[in-house]
PDB file of C-alpha atoms in Angstrom:
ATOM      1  CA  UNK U   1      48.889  33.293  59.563  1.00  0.00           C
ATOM      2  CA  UNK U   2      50.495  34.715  62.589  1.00  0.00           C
ATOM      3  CA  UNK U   3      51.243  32.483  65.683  1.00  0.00           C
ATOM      4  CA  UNK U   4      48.262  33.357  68.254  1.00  0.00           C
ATOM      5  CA  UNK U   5      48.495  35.442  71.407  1.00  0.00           C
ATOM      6  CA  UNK U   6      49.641  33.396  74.394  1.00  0.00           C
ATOM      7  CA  UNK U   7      47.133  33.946  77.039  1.00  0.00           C
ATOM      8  CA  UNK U   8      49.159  34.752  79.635  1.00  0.00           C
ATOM      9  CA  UNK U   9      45.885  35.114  82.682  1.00  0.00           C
ATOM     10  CA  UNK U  10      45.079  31.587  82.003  1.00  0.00           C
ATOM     11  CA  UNK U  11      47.164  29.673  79.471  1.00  0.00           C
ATOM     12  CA  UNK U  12      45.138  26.203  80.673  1.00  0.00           C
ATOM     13  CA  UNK U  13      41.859  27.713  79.332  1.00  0.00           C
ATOM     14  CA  UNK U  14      42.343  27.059  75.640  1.00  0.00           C
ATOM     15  CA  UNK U  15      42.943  23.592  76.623  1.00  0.00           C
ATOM     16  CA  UNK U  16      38.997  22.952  76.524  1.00  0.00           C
ATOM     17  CA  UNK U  17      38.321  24.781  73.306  1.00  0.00           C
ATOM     18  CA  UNK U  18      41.112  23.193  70.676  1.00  0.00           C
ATOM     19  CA  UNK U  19      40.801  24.567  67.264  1.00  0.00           C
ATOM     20  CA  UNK U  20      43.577  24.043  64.396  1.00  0.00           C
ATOM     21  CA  UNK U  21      44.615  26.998  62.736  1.00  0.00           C
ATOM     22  CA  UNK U  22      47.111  25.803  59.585  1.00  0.00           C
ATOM     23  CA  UNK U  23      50.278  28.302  58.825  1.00  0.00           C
ATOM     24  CA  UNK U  24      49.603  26.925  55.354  1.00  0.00           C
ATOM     25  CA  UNK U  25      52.655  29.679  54.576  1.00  0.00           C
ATOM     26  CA  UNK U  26      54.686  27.927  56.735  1.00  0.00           C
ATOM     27  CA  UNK U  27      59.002  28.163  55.390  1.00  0.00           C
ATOM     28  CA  UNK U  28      58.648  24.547  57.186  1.00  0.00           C
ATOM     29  CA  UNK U  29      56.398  22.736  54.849  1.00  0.00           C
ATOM     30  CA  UNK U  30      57.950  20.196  52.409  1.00  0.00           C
ATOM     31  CA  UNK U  31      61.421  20.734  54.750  1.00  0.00           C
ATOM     32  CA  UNK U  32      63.148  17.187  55.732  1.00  0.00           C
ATOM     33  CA  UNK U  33      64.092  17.678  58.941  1.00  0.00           C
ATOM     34  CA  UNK U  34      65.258  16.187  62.546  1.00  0.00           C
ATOM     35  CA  UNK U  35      63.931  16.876  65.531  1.00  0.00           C
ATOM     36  CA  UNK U  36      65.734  16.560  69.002  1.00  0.00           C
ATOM     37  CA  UNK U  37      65.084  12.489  69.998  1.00  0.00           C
ATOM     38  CA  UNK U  38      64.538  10.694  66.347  1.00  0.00           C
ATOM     39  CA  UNK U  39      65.899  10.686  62.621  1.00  0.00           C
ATOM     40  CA  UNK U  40      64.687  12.519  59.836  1.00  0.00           C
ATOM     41  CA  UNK U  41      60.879  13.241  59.170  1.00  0.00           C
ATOM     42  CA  UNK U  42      59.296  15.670  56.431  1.00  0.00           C
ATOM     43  CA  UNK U  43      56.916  18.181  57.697  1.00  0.00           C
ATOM     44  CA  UNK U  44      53.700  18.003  56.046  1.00  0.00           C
ATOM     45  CA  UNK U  45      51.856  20.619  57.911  1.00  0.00           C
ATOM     46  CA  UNK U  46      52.210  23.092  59.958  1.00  0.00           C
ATOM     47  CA  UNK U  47      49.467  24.676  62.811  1.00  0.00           C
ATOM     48  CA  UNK U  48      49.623  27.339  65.018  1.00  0.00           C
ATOM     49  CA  UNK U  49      49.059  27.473  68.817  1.00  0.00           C
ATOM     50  CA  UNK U  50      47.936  29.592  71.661  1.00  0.00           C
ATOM     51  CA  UNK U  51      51.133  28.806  73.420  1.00  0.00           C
ATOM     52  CA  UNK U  52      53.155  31.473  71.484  1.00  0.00           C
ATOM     53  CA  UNK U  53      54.662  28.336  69.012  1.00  0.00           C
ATOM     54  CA  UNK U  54      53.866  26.456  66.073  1.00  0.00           C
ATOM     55  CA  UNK U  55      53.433  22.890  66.234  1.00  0.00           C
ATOM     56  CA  UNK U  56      54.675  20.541  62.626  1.00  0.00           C
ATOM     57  CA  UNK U  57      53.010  17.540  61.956  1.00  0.00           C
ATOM     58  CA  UNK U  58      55.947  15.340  60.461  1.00  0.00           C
ATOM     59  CA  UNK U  59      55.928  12.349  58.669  1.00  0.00           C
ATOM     60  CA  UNK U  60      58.694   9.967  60.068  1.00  0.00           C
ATOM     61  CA  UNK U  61      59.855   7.538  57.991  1.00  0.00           C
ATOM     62  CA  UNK U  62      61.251   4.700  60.011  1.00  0.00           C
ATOM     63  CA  UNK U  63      62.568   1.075  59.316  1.00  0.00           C
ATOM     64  CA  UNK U  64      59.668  -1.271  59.951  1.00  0.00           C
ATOM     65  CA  UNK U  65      56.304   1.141  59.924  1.00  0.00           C
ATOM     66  CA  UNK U  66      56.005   5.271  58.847  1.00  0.00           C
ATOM     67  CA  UNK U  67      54.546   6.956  61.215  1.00  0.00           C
ATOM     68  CA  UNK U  68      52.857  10.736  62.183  1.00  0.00           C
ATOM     69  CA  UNK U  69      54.250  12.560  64.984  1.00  0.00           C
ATOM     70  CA  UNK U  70      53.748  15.743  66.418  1.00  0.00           C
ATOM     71  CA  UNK U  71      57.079  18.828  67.384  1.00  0.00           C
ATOM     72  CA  UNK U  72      57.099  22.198  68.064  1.00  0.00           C
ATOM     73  CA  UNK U  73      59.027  24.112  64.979  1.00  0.00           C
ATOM     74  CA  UNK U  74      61.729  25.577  67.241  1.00  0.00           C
ATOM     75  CA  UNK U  75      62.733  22.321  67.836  1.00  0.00           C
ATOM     76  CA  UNK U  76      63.373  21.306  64.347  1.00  0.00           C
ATOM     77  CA  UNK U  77      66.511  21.182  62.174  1.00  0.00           C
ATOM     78  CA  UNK U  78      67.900  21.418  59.291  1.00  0.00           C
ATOM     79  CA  UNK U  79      71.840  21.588  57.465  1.00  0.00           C
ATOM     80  CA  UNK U  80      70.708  25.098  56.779  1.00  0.00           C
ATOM     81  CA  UNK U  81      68.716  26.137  59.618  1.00  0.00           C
ATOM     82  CA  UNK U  82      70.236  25.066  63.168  1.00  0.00           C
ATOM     83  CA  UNK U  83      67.462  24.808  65.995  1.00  0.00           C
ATOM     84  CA  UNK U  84      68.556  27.201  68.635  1.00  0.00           C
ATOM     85  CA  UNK U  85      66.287  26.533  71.248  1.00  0.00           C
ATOM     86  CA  UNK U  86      66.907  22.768  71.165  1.00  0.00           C
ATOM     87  CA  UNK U  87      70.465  23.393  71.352  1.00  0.00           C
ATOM     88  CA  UNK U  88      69.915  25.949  74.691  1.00  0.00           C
ATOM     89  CA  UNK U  89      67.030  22.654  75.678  1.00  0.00           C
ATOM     90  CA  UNK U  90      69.768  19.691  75.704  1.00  0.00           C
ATOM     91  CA  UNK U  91      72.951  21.870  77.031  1.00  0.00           C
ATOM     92  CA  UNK U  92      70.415  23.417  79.978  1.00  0.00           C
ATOM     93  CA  UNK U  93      69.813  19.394  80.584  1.00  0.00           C
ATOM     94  CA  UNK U  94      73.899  18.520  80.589  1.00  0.00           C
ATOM     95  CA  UNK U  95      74.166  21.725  82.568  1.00  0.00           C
ATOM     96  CA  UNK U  96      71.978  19.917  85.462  1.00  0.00           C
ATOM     97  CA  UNK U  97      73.705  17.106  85.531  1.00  0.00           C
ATOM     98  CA  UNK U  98      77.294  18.799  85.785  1.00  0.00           C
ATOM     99  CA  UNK U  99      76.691  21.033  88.463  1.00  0.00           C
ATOM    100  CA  UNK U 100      78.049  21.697  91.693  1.00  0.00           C
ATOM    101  CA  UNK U 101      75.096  22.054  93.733  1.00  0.00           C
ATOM    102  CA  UNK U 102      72.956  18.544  93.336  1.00  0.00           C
ATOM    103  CA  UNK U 103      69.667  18.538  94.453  1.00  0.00           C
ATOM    104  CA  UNK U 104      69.797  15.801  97.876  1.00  0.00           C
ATOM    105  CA  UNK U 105      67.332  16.074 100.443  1.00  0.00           C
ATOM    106  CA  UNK U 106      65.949  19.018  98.837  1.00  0.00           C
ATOM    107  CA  UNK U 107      69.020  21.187  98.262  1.00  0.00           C
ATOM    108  CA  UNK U 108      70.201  22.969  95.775  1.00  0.00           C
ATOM    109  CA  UNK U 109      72.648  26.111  94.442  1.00  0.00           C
ATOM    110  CA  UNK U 110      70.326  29.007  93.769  1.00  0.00           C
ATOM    111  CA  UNK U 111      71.492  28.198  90.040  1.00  0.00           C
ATOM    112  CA  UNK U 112      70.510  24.897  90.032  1.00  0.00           C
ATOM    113  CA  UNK U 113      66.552  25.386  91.221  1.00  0.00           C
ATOM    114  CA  UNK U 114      67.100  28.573  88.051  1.00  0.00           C
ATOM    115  CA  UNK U 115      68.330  26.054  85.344  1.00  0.00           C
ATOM    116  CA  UNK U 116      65.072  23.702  86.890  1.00  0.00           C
ATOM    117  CA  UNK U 117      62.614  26.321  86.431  1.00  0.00           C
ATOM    118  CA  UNK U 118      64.072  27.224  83.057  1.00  0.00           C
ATOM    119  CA  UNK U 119      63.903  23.993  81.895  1.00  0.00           C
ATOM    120  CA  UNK U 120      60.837  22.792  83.261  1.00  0.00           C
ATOM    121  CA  UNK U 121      59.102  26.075  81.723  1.00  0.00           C
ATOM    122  CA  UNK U 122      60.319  25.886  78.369  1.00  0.00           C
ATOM    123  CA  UNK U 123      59.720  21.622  78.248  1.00  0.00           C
ATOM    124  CA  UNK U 124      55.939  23.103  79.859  1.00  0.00           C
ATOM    125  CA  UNK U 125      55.022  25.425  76.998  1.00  0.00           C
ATOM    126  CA  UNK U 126      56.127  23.014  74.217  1.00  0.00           C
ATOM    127  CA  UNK U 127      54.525  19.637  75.220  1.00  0.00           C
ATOM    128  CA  UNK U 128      51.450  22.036  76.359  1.00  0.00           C
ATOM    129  CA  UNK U 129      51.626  23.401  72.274  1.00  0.00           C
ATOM    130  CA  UNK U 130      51.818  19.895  70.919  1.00  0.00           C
ATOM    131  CA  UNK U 131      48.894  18.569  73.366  1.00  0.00           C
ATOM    132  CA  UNK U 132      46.856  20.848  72.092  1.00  0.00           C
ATOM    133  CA  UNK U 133      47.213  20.379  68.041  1.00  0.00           C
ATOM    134  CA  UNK U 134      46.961  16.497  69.108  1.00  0.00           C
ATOM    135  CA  UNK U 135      43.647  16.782  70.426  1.00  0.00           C
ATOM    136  CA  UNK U 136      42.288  19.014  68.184  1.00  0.00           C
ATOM    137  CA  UNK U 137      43.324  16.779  65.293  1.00  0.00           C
ATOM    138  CA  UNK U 138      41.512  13.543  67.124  1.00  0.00           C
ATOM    139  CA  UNK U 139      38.583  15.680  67.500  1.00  0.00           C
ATOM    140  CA  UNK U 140      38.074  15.479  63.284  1.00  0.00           C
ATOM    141  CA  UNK U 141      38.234  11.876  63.280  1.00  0.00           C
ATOM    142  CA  UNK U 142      35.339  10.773  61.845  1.00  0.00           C
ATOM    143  CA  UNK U 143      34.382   6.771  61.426  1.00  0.00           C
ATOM    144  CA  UNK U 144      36.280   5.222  59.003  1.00  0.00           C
ATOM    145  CA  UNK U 145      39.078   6.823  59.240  1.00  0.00           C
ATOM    146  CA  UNK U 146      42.582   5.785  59.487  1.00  0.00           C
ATOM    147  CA  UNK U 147      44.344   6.463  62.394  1.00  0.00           C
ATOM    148  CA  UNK U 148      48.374   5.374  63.165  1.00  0.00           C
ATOM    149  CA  UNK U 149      50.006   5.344  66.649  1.00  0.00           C
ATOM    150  CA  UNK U 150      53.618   6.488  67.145  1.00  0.00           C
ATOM    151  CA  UNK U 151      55.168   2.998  66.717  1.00  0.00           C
ATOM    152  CA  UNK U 152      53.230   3.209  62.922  1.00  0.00           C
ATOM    153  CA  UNK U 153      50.167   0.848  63.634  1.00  0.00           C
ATOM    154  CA  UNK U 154      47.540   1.636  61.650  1.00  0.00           C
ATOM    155  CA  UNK U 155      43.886   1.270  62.385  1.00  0.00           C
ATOM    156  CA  UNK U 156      40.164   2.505  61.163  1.00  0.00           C
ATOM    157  CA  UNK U 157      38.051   4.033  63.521  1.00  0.00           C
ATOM    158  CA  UNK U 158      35.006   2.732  64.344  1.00  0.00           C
ATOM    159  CA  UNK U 159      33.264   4.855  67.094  1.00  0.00           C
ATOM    160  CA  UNK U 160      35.479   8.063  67.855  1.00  0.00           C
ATOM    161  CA  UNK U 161      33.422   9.147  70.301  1.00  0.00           C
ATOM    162  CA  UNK U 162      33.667   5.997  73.027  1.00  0.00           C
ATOM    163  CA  UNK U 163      34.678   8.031  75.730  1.00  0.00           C
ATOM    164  CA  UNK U 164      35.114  11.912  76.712  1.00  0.00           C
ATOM    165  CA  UNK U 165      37.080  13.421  79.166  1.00  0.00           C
ATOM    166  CA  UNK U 166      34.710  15.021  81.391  1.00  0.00           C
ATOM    167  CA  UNK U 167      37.022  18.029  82.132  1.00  0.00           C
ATOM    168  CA  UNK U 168      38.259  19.292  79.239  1.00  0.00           C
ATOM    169  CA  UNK U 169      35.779  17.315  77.116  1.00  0.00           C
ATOM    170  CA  UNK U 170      38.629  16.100  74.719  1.00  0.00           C
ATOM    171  CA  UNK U 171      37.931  11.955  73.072  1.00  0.00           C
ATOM    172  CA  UNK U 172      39.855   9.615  75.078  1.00  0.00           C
ATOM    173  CA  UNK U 173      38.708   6.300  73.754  1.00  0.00           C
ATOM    174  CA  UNK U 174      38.094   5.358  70.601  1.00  0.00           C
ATOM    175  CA  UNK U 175      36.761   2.203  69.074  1.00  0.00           C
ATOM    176  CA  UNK U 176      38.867   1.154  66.250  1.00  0.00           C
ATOM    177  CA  UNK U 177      39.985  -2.233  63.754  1.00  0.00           C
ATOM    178  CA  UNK U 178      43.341  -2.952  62.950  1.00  0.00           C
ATOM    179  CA  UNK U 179      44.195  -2.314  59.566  1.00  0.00           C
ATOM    180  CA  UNK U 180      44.617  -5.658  57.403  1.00  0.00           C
ATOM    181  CA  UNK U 181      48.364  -5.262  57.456  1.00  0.00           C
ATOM    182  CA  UNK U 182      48.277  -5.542  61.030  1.00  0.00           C
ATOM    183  CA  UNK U 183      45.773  -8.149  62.123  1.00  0.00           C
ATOM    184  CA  UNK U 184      48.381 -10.618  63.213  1.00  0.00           C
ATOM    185  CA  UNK U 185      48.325  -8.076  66.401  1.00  0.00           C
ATOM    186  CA  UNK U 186      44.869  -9.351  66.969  1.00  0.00           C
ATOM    187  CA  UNK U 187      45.777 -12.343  69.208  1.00  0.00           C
ATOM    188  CA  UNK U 188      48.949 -10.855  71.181  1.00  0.00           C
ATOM    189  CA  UNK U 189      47.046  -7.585  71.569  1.00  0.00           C
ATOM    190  CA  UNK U 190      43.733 -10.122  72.971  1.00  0.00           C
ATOM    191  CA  UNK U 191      41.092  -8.517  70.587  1.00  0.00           C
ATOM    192  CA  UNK U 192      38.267  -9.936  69.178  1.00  0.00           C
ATOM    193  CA  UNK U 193      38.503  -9.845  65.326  1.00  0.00           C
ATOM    194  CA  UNK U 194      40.831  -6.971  65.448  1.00  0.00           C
ATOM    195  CA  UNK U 195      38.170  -5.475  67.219  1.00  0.00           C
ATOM    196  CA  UNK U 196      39.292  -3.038  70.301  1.00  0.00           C
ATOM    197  CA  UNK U 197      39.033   0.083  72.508  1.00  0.00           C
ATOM    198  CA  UNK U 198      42.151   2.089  71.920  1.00  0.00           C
ATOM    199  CA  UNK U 199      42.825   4.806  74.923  1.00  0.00           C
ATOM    200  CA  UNK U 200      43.816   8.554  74.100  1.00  0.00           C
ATOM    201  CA  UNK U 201      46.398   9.685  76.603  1.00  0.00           C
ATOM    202  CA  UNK U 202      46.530  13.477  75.278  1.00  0.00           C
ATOM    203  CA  UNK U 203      50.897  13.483  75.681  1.00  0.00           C
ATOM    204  CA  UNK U 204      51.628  14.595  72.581  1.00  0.00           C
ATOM    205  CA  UNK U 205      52.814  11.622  70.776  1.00  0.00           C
ATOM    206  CA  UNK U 206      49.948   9.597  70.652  1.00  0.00           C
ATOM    207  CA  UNK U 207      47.119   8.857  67.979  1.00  0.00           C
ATOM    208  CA  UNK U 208      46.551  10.832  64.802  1.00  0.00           C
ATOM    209  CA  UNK U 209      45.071  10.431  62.155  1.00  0.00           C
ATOM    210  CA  UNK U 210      46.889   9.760  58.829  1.00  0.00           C
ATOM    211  CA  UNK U 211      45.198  12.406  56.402  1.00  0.00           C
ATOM    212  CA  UNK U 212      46.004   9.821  53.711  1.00  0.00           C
ATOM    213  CA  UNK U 213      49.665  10.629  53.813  1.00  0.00           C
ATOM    214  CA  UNK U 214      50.964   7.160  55.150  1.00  0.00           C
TER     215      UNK U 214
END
């Protein structure tokens, strides 16, 4: 399916009513990829946004634990397909830092507060894009399932619905229990039985749940 209009009046509103919509057509499926901060991952679904990009949810195979984490498409790679907008994303960053006109007291070249605004636009629309898919995956999680953070520890949920945020209405606790593989966490982590109240920040590389893929 199409990506979905941006709303440009109020992009903030479709923060309270999260729905997925899957590009199940998606050219990005099945792809191995990299993304702009971490080594390869294979993108196992793809879902559009209201922010005017597509967010992949990748599975990132790492040394110690797999994990599930969340990037806008544009900001994926392959050997056969370059990511152009990450490339414009990190040189507008080195750009900043070799400028003539650093920002002290407040100052800045008339370029410099440009490249900002740039920069802090295009980093706004993306982490806004993957926000969104992350909360409206969390809101699916039913008891019992599995869940994984972004360092790969896996837990079941007990009680999704712990806590709400009273705003946008999005989960931001859940109860959950650590995952066999994981219980020696119990004691560092100072939970009872593996037993514990796990906290939803809604940044975009938190919680998800696993869909049976890890």
């Amino acid at each position: 399916m199409p990506p979905l209009p941006p709303d440009d009046n109020d992009p903030h509103h479709h923060l309270t009513k999260t729905q997925l919509h899957p590009v199940t057509d998606s050219s990005w499926i099945g792809q191995t990829v990299r993304g702009p901060y971490r080594t390869r991952s294979t993108v196992e679904r793809v879902y559009a946004t209201p922010f005017g990009v597509d967010v992949a949810l990748c599975l990132h195979r790492a040394s110690v634990y797999d994990t599930l984490r969340l990037e806008v498409t544009d900001m994926l790679s392959t050997s056969e397909r370059p990511a152009a907008q990450r490339t414009a994303y990190l040189r507008n960053y080195r750009r900043l830092l070799s400028l003539h006109g650093v920002v002290v007291d407040g100052k800045a070249t008339r370029r410099t507060h440009r490249a900002i605004q740039r920069r802090s636009a295009f980093w706004g629309q993306f982490h806004r894009a993957k926000v969104y898919v992350e909360a409206a995956l969390l809101e699916g999680v039913q008891p019992g399932d599995r869940v994984v953070t972004n360092l790969g520890v896996q837990m079941t949920v007990t009680d999704p619905d712990t806590k709400r945020c009273r705003l946008r209405g999005w989960r931001t606790h859940m109860q959950v229990e650590l995952t066999p593989q994981f219980h020696d966490l119990t004691k560092s982590w100072g939970w009872n039985d593996g037993h514990g109240t796990w906290p939803i920040r809604h940044e975009g590389w938190g919680l998800l749940p696993t869909f049976g893929l890890i």
